[in-house]
JSON list of C-alpha atoms in Angstrom, two decimals:
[
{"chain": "A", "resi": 1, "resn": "UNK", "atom": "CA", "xyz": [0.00, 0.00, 0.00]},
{"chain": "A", "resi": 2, "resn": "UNK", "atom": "CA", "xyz": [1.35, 3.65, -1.01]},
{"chain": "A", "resi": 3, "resn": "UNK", "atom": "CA", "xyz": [1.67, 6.23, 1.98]},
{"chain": "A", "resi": 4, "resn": "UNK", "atom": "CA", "xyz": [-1.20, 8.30, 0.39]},
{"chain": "A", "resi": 5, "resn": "UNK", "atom": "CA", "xyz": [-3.40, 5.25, 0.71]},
{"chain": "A", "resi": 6, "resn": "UNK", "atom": "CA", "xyz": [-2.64, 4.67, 3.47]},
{"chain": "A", "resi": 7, "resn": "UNK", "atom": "CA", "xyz": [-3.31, 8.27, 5.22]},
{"chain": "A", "resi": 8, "resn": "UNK", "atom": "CA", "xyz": [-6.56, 8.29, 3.40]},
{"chain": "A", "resi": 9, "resn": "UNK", "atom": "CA", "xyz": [-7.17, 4.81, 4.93]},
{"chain": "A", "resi": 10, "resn": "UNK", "atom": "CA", "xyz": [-6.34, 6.36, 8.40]},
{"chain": "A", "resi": 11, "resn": "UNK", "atom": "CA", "xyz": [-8.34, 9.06, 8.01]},
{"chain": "A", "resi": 12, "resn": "UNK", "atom": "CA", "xyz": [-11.22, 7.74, 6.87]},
{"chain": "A", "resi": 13, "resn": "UNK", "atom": "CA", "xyz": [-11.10, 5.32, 9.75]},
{"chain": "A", "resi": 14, "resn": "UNK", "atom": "CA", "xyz": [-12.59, 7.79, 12.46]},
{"chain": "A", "resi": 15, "resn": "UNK", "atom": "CA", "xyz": [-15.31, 9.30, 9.65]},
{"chain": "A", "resi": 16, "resn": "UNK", "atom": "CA", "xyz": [-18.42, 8.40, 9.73]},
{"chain": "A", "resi": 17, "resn": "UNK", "atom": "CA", "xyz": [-18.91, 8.74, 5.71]},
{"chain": "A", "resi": 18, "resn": "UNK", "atom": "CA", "xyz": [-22.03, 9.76, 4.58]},
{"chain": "A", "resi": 19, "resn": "UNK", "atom": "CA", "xyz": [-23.60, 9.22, 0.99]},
{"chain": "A", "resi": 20, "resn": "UNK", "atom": "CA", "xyz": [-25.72, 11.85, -1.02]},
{"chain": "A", "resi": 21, "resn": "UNK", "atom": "CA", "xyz": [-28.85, 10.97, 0.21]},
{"chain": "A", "resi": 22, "resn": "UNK", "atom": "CA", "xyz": [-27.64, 11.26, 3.96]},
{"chain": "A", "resi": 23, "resn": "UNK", "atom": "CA", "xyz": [-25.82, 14.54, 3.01]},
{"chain": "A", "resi": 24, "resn": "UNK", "atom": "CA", "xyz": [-28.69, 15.74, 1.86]},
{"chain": "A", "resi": 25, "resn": "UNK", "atom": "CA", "xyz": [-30.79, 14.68, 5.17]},
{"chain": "A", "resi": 26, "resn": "UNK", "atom": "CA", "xyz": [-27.97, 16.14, 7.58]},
{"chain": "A", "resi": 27, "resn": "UNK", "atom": "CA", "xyz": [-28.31, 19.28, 5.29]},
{"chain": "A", "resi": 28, "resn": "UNK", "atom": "CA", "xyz": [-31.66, 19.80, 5.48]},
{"chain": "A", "resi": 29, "resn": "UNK", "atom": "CA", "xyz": [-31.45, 19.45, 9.54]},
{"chain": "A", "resi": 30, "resn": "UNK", "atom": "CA", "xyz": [-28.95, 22.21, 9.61]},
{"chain": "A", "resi": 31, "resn": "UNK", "atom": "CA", "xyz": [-25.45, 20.73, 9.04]},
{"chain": "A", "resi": 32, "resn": "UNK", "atom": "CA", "xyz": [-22.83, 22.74, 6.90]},
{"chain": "A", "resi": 33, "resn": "UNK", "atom": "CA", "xyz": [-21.84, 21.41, 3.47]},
{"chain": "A", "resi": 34, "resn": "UNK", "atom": "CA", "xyz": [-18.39, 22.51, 2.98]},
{"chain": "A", "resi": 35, "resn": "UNK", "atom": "CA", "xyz": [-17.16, 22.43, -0.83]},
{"chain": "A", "resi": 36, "resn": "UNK", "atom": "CA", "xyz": [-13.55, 22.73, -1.19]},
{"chain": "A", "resi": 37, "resn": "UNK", "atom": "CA", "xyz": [-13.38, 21.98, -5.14]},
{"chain": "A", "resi": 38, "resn": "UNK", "atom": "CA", "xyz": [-11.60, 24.12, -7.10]},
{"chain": "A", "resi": 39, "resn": "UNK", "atom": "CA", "xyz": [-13.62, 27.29, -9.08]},
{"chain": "A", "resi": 40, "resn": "UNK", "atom": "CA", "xyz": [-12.78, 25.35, -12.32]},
{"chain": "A", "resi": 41, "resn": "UNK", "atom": "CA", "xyz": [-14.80, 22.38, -10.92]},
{"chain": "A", "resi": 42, "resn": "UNK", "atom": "CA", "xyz": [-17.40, 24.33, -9.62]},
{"chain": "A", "resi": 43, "resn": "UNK", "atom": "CA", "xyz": [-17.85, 26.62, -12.98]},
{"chain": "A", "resi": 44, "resn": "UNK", "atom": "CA", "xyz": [-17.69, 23.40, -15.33]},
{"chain": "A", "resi": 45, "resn": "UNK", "atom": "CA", "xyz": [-19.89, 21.41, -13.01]},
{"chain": "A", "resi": 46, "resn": "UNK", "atom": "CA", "xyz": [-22.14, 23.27, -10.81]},
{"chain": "A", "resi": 47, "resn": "UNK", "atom": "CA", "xyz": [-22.46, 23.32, -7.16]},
{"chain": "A", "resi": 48, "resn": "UNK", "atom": "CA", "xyz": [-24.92, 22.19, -4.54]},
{"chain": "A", "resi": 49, "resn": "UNK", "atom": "CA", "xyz": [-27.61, 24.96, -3.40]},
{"chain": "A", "resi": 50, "resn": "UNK", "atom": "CA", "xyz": [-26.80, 25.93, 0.12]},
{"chain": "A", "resi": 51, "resn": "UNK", "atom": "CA", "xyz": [-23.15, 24.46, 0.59]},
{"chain": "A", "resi": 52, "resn": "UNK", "atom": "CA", "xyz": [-20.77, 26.59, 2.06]},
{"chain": "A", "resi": 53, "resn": "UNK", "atom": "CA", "xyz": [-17.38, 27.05, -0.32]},
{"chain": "A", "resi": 54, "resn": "UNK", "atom": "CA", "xyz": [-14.14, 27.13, 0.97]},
{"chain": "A", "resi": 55, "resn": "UNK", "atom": "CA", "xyz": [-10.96, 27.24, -0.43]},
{"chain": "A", "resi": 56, "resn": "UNK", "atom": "CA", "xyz": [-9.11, 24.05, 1.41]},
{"chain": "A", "resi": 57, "resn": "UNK", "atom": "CA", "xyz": [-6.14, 26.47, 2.06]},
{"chain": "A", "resi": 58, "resn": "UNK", "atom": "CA", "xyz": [-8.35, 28.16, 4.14]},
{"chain": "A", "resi": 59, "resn": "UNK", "atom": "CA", "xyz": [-10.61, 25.19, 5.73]},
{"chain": "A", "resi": 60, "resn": "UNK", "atom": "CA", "xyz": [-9.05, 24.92, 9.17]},
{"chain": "A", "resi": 61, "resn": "UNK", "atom": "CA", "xyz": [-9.12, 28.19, 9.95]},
{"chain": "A", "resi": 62, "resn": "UNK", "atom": "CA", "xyz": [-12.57, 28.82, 8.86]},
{"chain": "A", "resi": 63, "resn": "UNK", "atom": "CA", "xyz": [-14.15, 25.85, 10.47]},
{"chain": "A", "resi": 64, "resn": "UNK", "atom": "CA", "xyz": [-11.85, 25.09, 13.97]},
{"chain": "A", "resi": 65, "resn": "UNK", "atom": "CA", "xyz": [-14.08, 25.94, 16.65]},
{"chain": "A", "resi": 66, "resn": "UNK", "atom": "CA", "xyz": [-11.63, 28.45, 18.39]},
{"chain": "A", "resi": 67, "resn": "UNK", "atom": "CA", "xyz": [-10.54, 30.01, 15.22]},
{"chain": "A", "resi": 68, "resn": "UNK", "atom": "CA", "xyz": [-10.88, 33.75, 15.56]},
{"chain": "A", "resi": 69, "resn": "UNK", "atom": "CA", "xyz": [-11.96, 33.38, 11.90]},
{"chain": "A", "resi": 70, "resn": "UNK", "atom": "CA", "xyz": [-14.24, 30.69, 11.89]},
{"chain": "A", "resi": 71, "resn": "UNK", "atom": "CA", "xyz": [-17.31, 31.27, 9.83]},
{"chain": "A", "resi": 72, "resn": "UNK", "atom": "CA", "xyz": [-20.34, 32.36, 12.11]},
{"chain": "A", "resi": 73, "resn": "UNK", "atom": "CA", "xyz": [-22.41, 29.75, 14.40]},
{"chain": "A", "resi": 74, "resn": "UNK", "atom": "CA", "xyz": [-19.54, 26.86, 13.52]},
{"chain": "A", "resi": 75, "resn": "UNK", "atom": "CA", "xyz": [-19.19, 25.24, 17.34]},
{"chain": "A", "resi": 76, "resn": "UNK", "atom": "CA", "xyz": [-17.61, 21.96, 18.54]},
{"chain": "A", "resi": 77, "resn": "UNK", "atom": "CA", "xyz": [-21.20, 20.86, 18.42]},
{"chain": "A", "resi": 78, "resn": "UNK", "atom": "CA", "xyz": [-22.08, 21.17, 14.20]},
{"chain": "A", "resi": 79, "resn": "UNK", "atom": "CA", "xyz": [-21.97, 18.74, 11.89]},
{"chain": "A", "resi": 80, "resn": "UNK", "atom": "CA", "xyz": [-20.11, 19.57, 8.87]},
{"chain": "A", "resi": 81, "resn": "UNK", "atom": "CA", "xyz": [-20.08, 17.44, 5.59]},
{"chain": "A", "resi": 82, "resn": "UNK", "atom": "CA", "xyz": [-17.13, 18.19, 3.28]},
{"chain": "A", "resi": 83, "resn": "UNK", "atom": "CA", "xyz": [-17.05, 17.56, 0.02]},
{"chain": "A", "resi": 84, "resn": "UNK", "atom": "CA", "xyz": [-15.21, 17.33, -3.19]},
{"chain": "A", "resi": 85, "resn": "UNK", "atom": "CA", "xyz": [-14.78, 15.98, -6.79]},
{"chain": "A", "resi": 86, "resn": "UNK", "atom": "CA", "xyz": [-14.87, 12.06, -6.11]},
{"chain": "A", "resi": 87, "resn": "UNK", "atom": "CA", "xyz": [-14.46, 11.93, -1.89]},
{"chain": "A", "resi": 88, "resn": "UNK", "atom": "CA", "xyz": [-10.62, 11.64, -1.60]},
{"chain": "A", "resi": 89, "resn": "UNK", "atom": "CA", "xyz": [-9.33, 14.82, -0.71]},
{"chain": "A", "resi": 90, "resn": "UNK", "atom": "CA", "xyz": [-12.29, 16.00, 1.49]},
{"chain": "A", "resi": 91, "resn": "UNK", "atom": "CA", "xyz": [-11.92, 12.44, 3.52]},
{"chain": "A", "resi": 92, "resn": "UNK", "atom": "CA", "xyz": [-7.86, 14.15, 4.41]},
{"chain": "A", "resi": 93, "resn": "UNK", "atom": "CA", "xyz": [-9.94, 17.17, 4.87]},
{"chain": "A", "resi": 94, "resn": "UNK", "atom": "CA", "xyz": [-12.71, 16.18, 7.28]},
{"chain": "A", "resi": 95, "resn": "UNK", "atom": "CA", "xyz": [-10.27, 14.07, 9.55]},
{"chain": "A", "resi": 96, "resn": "UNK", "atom": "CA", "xyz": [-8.09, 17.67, 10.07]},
{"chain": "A", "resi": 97, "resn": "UNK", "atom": "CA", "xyz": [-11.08, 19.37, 11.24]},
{"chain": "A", "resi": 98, "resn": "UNK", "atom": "CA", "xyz": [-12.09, 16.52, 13.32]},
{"chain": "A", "resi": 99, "resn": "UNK", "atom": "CA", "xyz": [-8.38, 16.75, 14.97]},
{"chain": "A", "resi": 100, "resn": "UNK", "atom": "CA", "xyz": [-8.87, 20.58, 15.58]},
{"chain": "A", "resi": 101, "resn": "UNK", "atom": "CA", "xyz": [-12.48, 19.81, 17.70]},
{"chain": "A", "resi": 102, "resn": "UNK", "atom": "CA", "xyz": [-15.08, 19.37, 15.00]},
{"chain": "A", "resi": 103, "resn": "UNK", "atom": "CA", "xyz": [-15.87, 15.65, 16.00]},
{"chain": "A", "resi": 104, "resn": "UNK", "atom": "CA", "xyz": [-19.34, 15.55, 13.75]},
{"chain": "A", "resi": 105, "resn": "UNK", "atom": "CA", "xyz": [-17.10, 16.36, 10.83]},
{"chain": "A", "resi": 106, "resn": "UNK", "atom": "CA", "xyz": [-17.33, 13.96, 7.96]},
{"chain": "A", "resi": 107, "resn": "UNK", "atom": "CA", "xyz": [-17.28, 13.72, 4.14]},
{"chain": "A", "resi": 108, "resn": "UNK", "atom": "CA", "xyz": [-19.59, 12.81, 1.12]},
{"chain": "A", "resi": 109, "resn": "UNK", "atom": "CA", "xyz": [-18.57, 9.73, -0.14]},
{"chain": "A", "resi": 110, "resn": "UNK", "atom": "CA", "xyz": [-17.94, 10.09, -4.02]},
{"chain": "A", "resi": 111, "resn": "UNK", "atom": "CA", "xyz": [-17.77, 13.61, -3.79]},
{"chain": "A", "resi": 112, "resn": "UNK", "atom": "CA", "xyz": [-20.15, 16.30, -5.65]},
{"chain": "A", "resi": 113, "resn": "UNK", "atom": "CA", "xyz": [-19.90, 13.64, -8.51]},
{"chain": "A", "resi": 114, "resn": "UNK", "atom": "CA", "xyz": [-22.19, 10.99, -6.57]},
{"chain": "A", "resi": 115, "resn": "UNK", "atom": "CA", "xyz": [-24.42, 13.70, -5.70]},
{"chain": "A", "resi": 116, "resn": "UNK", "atom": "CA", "xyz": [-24.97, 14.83, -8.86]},
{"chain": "A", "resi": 117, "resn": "UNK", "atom": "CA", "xyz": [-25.72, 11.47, -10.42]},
{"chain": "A", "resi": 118, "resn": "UNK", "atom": "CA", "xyz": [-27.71, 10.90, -7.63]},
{"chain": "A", "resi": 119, "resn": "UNK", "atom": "CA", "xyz": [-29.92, 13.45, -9.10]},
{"chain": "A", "resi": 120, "resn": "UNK", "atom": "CA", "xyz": [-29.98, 15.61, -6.42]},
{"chain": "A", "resi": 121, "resn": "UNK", "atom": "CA", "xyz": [-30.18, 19.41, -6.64]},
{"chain": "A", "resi": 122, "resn": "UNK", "atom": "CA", "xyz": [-26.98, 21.72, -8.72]},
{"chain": "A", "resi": 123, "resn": "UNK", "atom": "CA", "xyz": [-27.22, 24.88, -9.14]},
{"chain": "A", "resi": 124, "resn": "UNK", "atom": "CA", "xyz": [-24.98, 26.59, -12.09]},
{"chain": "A", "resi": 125, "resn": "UNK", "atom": "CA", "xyz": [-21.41, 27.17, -10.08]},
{"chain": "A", "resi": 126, "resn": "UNK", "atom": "CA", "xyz": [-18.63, 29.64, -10.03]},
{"chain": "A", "resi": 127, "resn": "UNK", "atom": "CA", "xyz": [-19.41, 31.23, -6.32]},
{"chain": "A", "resi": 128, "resn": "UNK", "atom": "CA", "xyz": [-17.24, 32.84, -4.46]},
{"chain": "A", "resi": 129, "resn": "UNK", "atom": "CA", "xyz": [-15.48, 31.23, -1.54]},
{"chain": "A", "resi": 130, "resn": "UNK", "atom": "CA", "xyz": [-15.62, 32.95, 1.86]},
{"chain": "A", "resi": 131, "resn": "UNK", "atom": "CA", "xyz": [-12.65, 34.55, 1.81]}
]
């Protein structure tokens, strides 16, 4: 096994991975959909209504519970779904914000792909991240 594979193995070992139709339930009950694609994915793609972008250089200190700059109402207490292209990267991403006190943190598994073909609702993309 390669070392990427298996830090994604390790970190996806204390996630509680979620599919669309989960991420979709935990969204509608008030958890935060993080998307940390690229704007090039986003533009080409589309995004998902109500999901919070972030760039991932700026993830941690946006979402870390005792982050001067966390975005607004984010507590040790939410439950935040991030998500990518396919549910690699936002697995590595999840398990860092579950390290700096976000325990309900998790990811979509397959990314903003699976959603997608799910059929669940995109919206044309190219939003801005929170800075």
């Amino acid at each position: 096994m390669s070392a990427i594979d298996t830090l994604l193995a390790d970190a996806r070992s204390g996630l509680d991975r979620v599919d669309p139709a989960r991420a979709r339930e935990l969204q509608e009950a008030g958890a935060l959909l993080v998307d940390i694609r690229p704007l090039a994915n986003r533009e080409a793609e589309g995004e998902i209504p109500g999901a919070v972008v972030v760039e991932r250089i700026h993830l941690e200190w946006r979402l870390a519970p005792d982050s001067e700059w966390r975005l607004p109402g984010v507590t040790e207490d939410s439950t935040v779904v991030v998500l990518c292209n396919e549910g690699y990267s936002s697995s590595l991403a999840a398990a860092d914000l579950q390290r700096l006190g976000l325990p309900h943190a998790t990811d979509l598994e397959g990314g903003f792909r699976a959603w997608a073909a799910a059929g669940l609702p995109v919206q044309t993309g190219g939003s801005p991240a929170v800075p």
